[in-house]
Tab-separated table of C-alpha atoms and ligand atoms in Angstrom:
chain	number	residue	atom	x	y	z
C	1	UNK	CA	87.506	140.034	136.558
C	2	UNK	CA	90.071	137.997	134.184
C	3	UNK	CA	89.115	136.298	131.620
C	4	UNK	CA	91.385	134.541	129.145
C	5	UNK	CA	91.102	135.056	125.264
C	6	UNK	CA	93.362	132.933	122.672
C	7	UNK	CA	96.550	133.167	124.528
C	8	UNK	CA	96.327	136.347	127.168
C	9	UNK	CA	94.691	136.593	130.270
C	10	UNK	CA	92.977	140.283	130.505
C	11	UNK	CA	90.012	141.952	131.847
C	12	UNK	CA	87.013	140.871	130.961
C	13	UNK	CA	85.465	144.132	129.366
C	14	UNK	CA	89.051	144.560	127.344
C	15	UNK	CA	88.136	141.130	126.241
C	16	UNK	CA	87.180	141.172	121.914
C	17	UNK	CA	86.244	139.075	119.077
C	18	UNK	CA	86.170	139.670	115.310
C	19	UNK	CA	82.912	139.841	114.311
C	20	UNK	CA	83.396	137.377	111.633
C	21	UNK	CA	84.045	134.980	114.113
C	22	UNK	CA	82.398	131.577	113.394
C	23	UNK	CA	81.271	131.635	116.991
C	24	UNK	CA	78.952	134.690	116.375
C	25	UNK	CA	77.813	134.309	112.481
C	26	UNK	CA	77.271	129.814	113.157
C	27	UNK	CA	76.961	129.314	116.794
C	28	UNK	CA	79.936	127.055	115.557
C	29	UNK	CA	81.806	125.919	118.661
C	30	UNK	CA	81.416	123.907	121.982
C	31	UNK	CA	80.930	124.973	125.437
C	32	UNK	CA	81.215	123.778	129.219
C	33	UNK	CA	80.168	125.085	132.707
C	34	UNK	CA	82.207	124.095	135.249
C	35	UNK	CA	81.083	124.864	138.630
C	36	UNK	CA	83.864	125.616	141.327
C	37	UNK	CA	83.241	125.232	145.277
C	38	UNK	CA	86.070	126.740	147.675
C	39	UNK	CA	88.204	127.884	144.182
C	40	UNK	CA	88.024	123.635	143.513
C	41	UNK	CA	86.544	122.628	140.315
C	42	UNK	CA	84.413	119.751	140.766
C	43	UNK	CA	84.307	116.885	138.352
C	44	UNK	CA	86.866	119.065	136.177
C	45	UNK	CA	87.950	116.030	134.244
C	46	UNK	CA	84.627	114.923	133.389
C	47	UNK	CA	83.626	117.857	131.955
C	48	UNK	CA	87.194	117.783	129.900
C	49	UNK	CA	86.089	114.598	128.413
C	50	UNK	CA	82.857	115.661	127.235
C	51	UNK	CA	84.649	118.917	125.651
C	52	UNK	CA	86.741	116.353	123.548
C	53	UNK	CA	83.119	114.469	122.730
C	54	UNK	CA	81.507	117.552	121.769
C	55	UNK	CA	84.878	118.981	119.790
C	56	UNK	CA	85.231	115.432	118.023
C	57	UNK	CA	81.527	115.700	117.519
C	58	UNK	CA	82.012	118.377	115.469
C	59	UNK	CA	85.302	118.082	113.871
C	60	UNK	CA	87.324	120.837	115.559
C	61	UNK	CA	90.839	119.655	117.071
C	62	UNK	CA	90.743	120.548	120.602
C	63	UNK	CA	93.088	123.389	120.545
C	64	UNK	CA	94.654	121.987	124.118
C	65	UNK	CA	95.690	119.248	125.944
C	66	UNK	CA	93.899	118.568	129.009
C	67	UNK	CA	96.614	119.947	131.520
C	68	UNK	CA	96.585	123.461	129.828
C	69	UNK	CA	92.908	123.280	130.317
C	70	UNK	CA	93.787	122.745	134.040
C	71	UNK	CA	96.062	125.769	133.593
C	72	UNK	CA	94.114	127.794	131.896
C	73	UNK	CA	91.168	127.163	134.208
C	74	UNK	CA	92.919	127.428	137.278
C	75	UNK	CA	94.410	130.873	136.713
C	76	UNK	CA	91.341	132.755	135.608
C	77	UNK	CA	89.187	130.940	139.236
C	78	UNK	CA	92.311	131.693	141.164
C	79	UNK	CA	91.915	135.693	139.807
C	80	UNK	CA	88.036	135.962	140.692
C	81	UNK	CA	86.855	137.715	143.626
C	82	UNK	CA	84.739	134.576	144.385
C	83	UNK	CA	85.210	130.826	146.253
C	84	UNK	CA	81.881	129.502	144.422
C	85	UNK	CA	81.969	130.328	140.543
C	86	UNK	CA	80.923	128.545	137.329
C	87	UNK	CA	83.364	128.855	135.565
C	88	UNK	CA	82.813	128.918	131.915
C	89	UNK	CA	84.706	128.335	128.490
C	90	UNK	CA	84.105	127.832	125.081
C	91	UNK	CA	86.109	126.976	121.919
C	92	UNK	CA	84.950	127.924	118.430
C	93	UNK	CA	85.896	127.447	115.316
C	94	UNK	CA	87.986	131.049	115.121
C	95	UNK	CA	87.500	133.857	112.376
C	96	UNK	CA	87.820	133.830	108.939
C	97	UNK	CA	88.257	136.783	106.731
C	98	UNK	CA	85.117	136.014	105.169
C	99	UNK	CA	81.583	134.411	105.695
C	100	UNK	CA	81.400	130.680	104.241
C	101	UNK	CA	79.489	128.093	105.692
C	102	UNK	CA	82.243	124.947	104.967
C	103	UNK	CA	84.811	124.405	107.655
C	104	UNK	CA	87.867	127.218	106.857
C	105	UNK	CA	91.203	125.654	106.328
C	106	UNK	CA	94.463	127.417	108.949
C	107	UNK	CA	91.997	129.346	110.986
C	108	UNK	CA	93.103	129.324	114.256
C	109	UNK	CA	90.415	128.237	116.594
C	110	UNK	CA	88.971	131.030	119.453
C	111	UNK	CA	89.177	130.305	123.134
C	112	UNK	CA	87.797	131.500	125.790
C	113	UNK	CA	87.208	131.285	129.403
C	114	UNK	CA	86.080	134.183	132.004
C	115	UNK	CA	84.204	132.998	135.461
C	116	UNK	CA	80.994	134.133	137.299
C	117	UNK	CA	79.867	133.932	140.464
C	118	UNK	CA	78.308	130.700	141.485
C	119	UNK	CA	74.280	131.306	141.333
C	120	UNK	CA	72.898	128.655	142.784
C	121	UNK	CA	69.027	127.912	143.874
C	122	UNK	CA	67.463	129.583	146.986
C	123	UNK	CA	67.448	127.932	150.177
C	124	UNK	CA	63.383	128.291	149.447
C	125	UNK	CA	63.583	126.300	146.159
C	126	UNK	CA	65.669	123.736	147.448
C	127	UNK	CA	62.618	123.344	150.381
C	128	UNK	CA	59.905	123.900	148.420
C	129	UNK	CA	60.462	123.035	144.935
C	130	UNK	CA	60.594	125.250	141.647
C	131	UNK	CA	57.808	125.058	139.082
C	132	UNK	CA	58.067	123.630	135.517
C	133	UNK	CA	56.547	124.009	132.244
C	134	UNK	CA	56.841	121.175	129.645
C	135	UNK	CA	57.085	122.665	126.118
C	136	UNK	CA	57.890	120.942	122.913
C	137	UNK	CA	61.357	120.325	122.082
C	138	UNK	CA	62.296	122.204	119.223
C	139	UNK	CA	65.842	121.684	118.775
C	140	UNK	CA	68.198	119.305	116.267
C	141	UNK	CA	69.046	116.253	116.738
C	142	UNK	CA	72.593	116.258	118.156
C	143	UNK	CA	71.682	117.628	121.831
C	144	UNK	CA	74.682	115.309	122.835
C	145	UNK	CA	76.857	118.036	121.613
C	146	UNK	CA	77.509	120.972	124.017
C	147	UNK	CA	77.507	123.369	121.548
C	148	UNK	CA	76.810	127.272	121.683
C	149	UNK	CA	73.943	127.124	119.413
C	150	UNK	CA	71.487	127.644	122.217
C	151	UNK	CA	69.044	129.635	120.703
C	152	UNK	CA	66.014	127.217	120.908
C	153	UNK	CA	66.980	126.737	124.534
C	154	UNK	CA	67.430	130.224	125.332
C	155	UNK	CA	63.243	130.682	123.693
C	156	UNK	CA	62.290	127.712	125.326
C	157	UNK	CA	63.658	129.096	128.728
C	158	UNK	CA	62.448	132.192	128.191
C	159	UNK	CA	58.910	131.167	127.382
C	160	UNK	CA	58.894	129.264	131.069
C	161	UNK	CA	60.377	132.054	132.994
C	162	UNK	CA	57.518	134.490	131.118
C	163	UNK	CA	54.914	132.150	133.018
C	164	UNK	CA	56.623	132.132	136.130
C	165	UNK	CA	58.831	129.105	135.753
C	166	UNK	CA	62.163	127.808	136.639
C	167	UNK	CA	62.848	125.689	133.835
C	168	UNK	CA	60.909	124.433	130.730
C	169	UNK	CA	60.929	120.627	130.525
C	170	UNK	CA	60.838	119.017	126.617
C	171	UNK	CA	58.892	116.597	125.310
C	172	UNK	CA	59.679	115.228	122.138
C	173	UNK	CA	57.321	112.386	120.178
C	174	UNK	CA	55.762	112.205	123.201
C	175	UNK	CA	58.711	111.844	125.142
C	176	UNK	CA	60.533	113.263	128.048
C	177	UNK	CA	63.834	114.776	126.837
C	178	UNK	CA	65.479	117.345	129.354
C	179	UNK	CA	65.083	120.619	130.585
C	180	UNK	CA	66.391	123.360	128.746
C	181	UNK	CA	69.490	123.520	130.420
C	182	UNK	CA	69.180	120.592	133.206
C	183	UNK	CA	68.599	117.052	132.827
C	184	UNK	CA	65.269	115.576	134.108
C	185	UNK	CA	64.790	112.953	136.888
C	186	UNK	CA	61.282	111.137	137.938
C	187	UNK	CA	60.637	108.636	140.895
C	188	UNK	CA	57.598	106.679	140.505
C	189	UNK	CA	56.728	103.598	142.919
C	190	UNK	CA	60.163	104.038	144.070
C	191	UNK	CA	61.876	103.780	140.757
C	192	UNK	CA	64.313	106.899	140.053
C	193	UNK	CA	63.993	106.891	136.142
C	194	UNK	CA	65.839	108.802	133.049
C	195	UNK	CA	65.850	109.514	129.430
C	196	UNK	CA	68.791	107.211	128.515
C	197	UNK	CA	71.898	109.614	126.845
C	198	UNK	CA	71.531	109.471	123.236
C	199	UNK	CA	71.112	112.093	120.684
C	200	UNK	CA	68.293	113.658	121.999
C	201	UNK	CA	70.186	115.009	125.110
C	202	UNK	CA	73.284	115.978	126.793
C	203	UNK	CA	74.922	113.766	128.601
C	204	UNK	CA	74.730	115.394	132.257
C	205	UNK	CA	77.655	115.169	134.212
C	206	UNK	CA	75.556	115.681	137.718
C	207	UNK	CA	73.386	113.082	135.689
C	208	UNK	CA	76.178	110.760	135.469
C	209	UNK	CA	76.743	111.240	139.166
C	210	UNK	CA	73.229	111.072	140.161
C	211	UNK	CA	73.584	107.444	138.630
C	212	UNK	CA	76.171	106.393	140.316
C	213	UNK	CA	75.226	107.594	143.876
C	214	UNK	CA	71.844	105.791	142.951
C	215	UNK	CA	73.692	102.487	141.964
C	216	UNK	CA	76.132	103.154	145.117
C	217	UNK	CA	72.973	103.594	147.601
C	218	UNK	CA	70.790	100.613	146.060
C	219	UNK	CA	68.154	102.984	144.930
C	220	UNK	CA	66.330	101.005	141.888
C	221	UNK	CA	67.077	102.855	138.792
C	222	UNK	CA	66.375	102.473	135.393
C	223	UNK	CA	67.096	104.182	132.203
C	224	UNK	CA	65.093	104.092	129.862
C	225	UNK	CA	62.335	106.038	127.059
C	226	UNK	CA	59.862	108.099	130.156
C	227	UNK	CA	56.798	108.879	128.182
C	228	UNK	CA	54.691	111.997	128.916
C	229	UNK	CA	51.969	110.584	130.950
C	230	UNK	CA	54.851	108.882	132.966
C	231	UNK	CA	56.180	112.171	133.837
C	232	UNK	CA	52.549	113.648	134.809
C	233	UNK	CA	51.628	111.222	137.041
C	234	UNK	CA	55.364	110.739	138.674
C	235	UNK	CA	55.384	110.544	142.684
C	236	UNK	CA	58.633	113.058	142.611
C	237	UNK	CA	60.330	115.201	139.650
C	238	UNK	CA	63.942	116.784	139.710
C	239	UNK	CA	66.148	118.928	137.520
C	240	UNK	CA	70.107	118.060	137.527
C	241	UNK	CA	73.002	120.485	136.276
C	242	UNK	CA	76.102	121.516	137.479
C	243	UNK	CA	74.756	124.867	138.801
C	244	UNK	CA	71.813	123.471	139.837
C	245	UNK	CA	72.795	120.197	141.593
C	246	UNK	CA	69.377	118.407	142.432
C	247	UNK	CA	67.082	120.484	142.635
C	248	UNK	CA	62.738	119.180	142.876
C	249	UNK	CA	59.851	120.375	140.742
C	250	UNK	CA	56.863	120.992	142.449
C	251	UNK	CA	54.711	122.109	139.611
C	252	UNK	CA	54.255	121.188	136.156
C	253	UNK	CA	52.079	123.317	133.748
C	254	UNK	CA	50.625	124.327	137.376
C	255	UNK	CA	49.680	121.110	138.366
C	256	UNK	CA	50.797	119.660	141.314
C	257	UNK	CA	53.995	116.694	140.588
C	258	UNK	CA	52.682	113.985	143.388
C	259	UNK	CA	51.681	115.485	146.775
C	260	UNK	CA	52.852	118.899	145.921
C	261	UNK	CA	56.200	119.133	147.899
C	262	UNK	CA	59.434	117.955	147.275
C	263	UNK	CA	59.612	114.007	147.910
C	264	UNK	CA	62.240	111.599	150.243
C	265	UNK	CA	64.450	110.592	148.106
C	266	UNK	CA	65.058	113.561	146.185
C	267	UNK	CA	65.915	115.473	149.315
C	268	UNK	CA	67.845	112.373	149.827
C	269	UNK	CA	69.789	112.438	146.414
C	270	UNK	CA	70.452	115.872	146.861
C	271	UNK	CA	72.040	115.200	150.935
C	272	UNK	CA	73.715	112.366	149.104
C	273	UNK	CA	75.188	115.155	146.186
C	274	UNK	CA	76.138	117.517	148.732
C	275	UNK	CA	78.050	115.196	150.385
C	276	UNK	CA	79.719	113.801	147.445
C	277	UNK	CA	80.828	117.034	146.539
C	278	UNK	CA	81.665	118.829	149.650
C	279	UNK	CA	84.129	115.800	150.111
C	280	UNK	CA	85.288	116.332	146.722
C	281	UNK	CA	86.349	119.992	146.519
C	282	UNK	CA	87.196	120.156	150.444
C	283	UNK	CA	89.841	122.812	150.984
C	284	UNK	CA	92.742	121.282	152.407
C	285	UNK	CA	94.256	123.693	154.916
C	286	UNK	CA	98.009	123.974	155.279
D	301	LIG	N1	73.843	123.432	131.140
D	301	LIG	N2	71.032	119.562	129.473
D	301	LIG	C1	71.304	120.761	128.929
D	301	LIG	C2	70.605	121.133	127.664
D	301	LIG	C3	72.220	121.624	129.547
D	301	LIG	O1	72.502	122.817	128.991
D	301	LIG	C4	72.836	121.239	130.775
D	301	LIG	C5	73.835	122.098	131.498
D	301	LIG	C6	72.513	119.974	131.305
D	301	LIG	C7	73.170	119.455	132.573
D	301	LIG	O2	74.518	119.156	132.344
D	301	LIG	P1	75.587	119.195	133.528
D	301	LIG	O3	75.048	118.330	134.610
D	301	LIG	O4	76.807	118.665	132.913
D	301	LIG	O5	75.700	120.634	133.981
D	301	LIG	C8	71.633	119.154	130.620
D	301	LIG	C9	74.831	124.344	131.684
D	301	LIG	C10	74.885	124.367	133.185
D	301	LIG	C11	74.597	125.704	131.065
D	301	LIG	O6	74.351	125.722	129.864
D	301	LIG	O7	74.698	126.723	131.741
């Protein structure tokens, strides 16, 4: 499998990084998933943007311009073994020759990018829904930022899957945030709504899409502050990500979310997704 690390493409396991590395001792860089159908990355230049949001966010230059991202990106799907893949990369803020907290002056920054196969849900999920746990959200306040300091994602996560669960769901002040690594959805009386994108999440980009094939469609939609009670008593619930797509909760802290089984127009919204994106990354045979 090839990855590519700060100039050279190489085998993953040859791959190495110093350990002083701001990436390992901070969690001090910026990440995206970019998920890849028939070796096409979809929404590629979406997911560029919100690299330069997240790297302005934190004050690193983006080492690249957005057609050596292609590049880059390109080569190492082109050299996996598979036609789905998320492709992954990350950009931190390179290693010093010492450990201090304040931003290093001429350090060159560390990239990275290596690709996995695409997991995606089950066909059983997709049919029958995934359960949920809601758990507080315990993370900072800049959840806009795709950045690797994941840690009180990867607990949160972990705390779900311990119970049986596909994905923990946050609430914060009483409020619906996101999942820990998907954005949330509800329908009630026909009304698809969403946390609105501030600082308390990321700004999906199958969020962003799910939007606009709402808007497109004429399915009522508002975004807006979804308050915990909301969110137990909506008619349907769904996750959104890039590996993911749209994907329905059927149980929340082992409740059922409205009759028990995925809803209309989530199964709709996800036919509508499919679509979307199958037209998107179709190969184009020559
Ligand atoms: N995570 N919220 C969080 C906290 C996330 O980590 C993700 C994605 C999303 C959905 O974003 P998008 O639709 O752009 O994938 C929302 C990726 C897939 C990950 O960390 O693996």
């Amino acid at each position: 499998m090839t990855a590519y690390l700060n100039g050279q493409f190489l085998p993953l396991d040859e791959a190495r990084i110093s350990p002083l590395d701001r990436g390992f001792l901070f969690a001090d860089g910026a990440y995206e998933v970019v998920p890849v159908y028939q070796r096409r990355p979809f929404l590629v230049e979406a997911h560029l943007q919100r690299l330069q949001r997240t790297l302005d966010g934190i004050g690193l230059p983006n080492p690249h311009t957005f057609a050596v991202w292609r590049e880059l990106l390109q080569r190492v799907l082109a050299d996996s073994a598979f036609d789905d893949q998320a492709l992954y990369l990350q950009v931190t803020r390179g290693a010093d020759s010492k450990r201090e907290h304040a931003f290093p002056s001429a350090v060159a920054p560390t990239v990275f990018i290596c690709s996995h196969a695409l997991v995606s849900p089950s066909a059983a999920q997709r049919e029958l829904g995934v359960a949920a746990l809601s758990v507080a959200d315990s993370r900072w306040l800049h959840c806009d930022l795709k950045t690797v300091a994941l840690l009180a994602n990867v607990l949160l996560r972990q705390q779900a899957v311990a119970v049986g669960c596909a994905e923990a769901i946050m609430l914060r002040d009483g409020l619906l945030t996101e999942g820990a690594s998907s954005n949330v959805f509800l329908v009630s009386d026909g009304v698809l709504l969403t946390p609105p994108a501030d600082q308390r999440i990321l700004a999906g980009i199958s969020r962003q899409l799910v939007l606009e094939l709402a808007d497109r469609n004429g399915v009522p939609c508002e975004i807006r502050d979804v308050s915990e009670a909301e969110m137990r008593s909506a008619d349907e619930l769904w996750l959104t990500s890039s590996t993911r797509e749209v994907l329905p909760v059927s149980t929340l802290d082992g409740q059922a979310v409205g009759s028990g089984v995925p809803g209309p127009l989530g199964r709709q919204m996800a036919a509508w997704y499919r679509a979307y994106r199958e037209q998107a990354t179709r190969r184009v045979d020559v």
